[in-house]
Short mmCIF file of C-alpha atoms and ligand atoms in Angstrom, two decimals:
data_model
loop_
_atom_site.label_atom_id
_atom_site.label_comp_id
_atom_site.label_asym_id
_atom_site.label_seq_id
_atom_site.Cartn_x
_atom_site.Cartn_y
_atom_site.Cartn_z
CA UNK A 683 99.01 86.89 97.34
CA UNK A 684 100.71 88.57 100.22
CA UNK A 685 102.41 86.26 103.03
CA UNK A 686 100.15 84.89 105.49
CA UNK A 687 102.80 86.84 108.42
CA UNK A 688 101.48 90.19 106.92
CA UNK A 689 97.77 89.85 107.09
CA UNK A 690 96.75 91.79 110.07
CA UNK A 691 93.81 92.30 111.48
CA UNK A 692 91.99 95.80 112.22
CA UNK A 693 88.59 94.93 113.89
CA UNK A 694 86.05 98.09 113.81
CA UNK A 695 85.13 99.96 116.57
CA UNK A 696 81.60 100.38 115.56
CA UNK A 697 80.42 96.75 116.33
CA UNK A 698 81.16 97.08 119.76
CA UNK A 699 79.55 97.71 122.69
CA UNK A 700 79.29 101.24 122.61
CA UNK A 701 78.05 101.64 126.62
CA UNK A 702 81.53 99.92 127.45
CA UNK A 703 83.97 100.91 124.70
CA UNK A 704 87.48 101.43 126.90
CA UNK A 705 86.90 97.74 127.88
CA UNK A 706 86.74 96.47 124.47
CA UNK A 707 89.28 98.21 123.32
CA UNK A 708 91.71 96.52 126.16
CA UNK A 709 89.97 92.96 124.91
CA UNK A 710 89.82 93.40 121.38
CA UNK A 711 94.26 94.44 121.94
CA UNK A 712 94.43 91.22 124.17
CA UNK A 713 92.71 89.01 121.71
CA UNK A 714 95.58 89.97 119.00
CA UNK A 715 94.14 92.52 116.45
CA UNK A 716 96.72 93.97 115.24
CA UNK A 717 95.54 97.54 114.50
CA UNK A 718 92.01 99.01 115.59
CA UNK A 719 90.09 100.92 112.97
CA UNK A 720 87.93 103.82 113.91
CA UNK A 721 85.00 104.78 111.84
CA UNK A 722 84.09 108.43 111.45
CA UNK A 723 80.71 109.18 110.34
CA UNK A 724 79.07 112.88 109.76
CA UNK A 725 75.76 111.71 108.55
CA UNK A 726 76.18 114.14 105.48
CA UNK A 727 79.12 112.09 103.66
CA UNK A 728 77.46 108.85 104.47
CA UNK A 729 73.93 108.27 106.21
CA UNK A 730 74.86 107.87 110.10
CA UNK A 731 76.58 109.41 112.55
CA UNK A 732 79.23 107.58 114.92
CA UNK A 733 81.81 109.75 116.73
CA UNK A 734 84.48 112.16 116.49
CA UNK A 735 88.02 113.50 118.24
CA UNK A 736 86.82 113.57 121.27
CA UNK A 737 86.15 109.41 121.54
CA UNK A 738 89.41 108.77 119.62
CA UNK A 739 90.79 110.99 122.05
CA UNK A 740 89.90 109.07 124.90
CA UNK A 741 90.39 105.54 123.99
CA UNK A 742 93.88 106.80 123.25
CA UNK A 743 94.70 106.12 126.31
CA UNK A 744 92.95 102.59 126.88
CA UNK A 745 95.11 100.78 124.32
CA UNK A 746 98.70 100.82 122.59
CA UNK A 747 97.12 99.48 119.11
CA UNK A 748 97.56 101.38 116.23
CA UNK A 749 94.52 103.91 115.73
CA UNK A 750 93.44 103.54 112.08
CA UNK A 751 91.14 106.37 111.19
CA UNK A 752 88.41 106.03 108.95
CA UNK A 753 86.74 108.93 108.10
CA UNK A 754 83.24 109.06 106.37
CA UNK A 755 83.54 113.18 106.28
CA UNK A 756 82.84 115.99 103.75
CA UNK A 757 85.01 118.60 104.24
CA UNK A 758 87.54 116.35 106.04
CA UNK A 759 90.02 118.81 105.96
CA UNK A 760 89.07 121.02 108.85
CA UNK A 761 89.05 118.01 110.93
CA UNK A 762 92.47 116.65 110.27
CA UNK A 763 94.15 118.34 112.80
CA UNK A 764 91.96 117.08 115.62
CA UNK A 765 92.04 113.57 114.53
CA UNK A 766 96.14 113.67 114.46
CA UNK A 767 96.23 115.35 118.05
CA UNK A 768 93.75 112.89 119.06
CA UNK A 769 95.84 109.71 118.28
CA UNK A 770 95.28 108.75 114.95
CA UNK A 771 98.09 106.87 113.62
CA UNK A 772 96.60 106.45 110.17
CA UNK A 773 93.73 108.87 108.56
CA UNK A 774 92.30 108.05 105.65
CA UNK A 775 89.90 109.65 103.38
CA UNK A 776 87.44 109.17 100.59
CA UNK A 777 88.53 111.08 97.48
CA UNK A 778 84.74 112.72 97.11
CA UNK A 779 84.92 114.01 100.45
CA UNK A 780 87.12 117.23 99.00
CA UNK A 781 88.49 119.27 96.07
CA UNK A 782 91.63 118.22 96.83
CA UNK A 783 92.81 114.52 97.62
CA UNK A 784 96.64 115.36 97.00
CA UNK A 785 96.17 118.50 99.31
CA UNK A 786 94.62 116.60 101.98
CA UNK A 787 97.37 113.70 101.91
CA UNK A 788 100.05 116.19 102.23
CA UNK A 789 98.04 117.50 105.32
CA UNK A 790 98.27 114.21 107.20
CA UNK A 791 102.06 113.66 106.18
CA UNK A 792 102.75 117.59 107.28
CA UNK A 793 101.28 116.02 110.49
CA UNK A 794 103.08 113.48 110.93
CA UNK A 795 100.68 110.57 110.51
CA UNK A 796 100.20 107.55 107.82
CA UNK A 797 97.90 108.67 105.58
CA UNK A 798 95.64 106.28 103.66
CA UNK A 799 92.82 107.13 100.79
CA UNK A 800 89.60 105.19 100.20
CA UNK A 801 87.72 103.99 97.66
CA UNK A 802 83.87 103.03 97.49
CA UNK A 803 82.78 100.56 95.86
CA UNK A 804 81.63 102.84 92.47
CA UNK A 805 85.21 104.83 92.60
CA UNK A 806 87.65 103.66 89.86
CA UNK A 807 90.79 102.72 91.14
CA UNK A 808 92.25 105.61 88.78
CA UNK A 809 91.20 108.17 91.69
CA UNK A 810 94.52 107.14 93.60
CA UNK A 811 96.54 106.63 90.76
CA UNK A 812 98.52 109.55 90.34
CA UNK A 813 98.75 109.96 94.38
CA UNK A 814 100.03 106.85 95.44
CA UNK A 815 103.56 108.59 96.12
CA UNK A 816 101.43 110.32 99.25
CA UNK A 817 99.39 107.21 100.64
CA UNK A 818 100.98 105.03 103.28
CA UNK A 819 97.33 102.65 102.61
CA UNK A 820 94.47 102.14 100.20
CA UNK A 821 90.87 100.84 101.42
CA UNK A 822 88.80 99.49 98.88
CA UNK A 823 85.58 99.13 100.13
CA UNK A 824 83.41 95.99 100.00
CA UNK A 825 79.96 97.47 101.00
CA UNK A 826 79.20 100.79 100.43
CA UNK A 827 80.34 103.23 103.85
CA UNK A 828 77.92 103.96 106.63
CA UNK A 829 76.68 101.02 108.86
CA UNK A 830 78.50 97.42 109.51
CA UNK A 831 77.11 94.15 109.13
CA UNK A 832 76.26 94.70 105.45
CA UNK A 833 76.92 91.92 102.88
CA UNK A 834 80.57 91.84 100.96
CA UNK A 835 80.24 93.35 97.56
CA UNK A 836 82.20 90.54 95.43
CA UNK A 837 82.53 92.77 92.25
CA UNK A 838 85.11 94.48 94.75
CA UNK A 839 87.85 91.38 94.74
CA UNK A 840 88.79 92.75 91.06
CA UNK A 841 89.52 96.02 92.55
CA UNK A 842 91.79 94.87 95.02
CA UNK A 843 93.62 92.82 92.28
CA UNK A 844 94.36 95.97 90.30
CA UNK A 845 95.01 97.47 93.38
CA UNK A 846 97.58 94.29 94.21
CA UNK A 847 99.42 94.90 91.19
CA UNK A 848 99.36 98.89 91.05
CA UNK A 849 101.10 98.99 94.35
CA UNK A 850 103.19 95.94 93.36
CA UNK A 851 104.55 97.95 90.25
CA UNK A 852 105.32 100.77 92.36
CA UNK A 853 107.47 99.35 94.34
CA UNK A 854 106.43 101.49 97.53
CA UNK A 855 105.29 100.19 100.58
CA UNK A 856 101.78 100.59 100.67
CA UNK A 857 99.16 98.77 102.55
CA UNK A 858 96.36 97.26 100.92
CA UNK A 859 93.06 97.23 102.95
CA UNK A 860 89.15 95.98 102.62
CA UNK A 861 86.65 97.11 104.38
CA UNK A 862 82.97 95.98 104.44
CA UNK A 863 81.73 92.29 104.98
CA UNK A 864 84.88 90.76 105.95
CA UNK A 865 83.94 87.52 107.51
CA UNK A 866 86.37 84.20 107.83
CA UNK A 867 84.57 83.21 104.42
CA UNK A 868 85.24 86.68 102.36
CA UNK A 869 88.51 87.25 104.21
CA UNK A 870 90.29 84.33 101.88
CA UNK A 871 89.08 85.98 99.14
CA UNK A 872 90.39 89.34 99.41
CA UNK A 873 93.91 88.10 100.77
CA UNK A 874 93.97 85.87 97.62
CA UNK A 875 93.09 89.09 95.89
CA UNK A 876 96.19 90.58 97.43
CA UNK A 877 94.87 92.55 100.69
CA UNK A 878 97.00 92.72 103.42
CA UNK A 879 94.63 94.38 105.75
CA UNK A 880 91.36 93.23 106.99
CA UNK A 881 88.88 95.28 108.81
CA UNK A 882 85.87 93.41 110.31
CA UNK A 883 83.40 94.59 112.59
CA UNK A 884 80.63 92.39 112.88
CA UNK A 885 82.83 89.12 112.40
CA UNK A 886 84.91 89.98 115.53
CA UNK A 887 82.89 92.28 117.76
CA UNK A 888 79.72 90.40 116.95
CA UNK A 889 81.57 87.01 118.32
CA UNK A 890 81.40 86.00 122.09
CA UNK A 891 85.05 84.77 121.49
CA UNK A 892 87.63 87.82 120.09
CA UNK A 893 90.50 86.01 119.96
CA UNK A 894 88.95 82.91 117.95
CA UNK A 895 87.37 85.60 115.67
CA UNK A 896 90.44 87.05 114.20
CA UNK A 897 92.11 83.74 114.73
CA UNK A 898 89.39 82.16 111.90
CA UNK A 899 90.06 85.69 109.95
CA UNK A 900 93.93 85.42 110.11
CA UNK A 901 93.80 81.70 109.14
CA UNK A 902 92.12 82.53 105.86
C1 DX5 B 509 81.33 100.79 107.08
C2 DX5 B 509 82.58 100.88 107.91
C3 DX5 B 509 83.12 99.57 108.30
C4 DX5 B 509 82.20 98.73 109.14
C5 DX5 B 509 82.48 97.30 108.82
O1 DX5 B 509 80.99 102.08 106.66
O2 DX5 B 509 83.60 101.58 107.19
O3 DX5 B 509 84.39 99.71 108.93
O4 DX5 B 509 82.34 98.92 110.51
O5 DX5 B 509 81.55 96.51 109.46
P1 DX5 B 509 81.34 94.98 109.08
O6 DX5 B 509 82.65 94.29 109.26
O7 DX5 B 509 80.30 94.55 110.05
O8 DX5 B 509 80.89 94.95 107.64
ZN1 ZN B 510 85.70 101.59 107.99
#
């Protein structure tokens, strides 16, 4: 179980208000997340449709947080460029999504950006396996990708322990993220699981208090 001073927090984007996003942005940074997680959505790899560069590009400059990029895209490669000029500081990417997964992860490092791969909730854990000496993070997902405020797929807390003790045995530094469902309830679970990253949309944005949101998260 990782130490409680390196959960952090990365509450998702696409709970908020969208008619006011640069504003809760600025909160969401003031109320103490610790990284903001961006959710990229074609509507082809997954069935909805969020944003793209262009938003990412903007908030850029409403916040100093680091821009975790979640993309839901198939290709993903012809967008990886945009994303990195945009401000990611982390893109990461669902193995299905292209041909290529070790290809892709040396396109984000060639950047210059973290890059991360992620796995829904029917992908073995074997599909990062033998690329773990490219990824920087691993999500496992605990609904499966599209819309928040879905209900946390428990099956998934297994995952995350092979996941603990894959990236354990490596002896690399690699973050260890869930991302579905995370509530101050589920949120024990997975860091007792060994995740070290928590996204949550619906249990922070969804709250009229921020900074007691991801205080109840952090505390589990
Ligand atoms: C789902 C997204 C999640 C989503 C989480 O496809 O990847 O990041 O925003 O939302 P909650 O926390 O509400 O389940
Ligand atoms: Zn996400």
């Amino acid at each position: 179980m990782p130490p409680a001073s390196r959960i952090r927090i990365a509450p998702s984007l696409l709970a908020a208000d969208f008619a006011r996003l640069g504003e809760e942005v600025r909160a969401i940074e003031a109320a103490g997340a610790d990284w903001l997680h961006l959710d990229i959505m074609d509507g082809h790899f997954v069935p909805n449709i969020s944003f793209g560069p262009g938003l990412v590009k903007a908030l850029r400059k409403q916040s100093a947080l680091p821009f975790d990029v979640h993309l839901m895209i198939a290709p993903a490669d012809p967008y990886l460029a945009a994303f990195a000029e945009a401000g990611a500081d982390l893109i990461s990417l669902h193995p299905e999504a292209g041909p290529h997964l070790h290809r892709s992860l040396q396109t984000i490092r060639a950047l210059g950006k973290k890059a991360g791969v992620v796995l829904n909730p029917a992908t073995p854990v074997a599909a990062v396996e033998t690329v773990l000496d490219l990824c920087d993070l691993v999500l496992v997902m605990s609904v499966n990708p599209g819309f928040g405020g879905q209900s946390f797929i428990r099956s998934q807390l297994a995952k995350i322990a092979a996941l603990r003790a894959m990236i354990d045995a490596s002896g690399r530094e690699i973050a260890l993220q869930v991302d579905g469902g995370v509530t101050a309830e589920t949120a024990r679970d997975c860091i007792e699981a060994g995740a070290d990253v928590l996204v949550a949309g619906t249990a922070v944005f969804g709250k009229p208090d921020y900074a007691a949101a991801i205080r109840a998260i952090r505390g589990a």
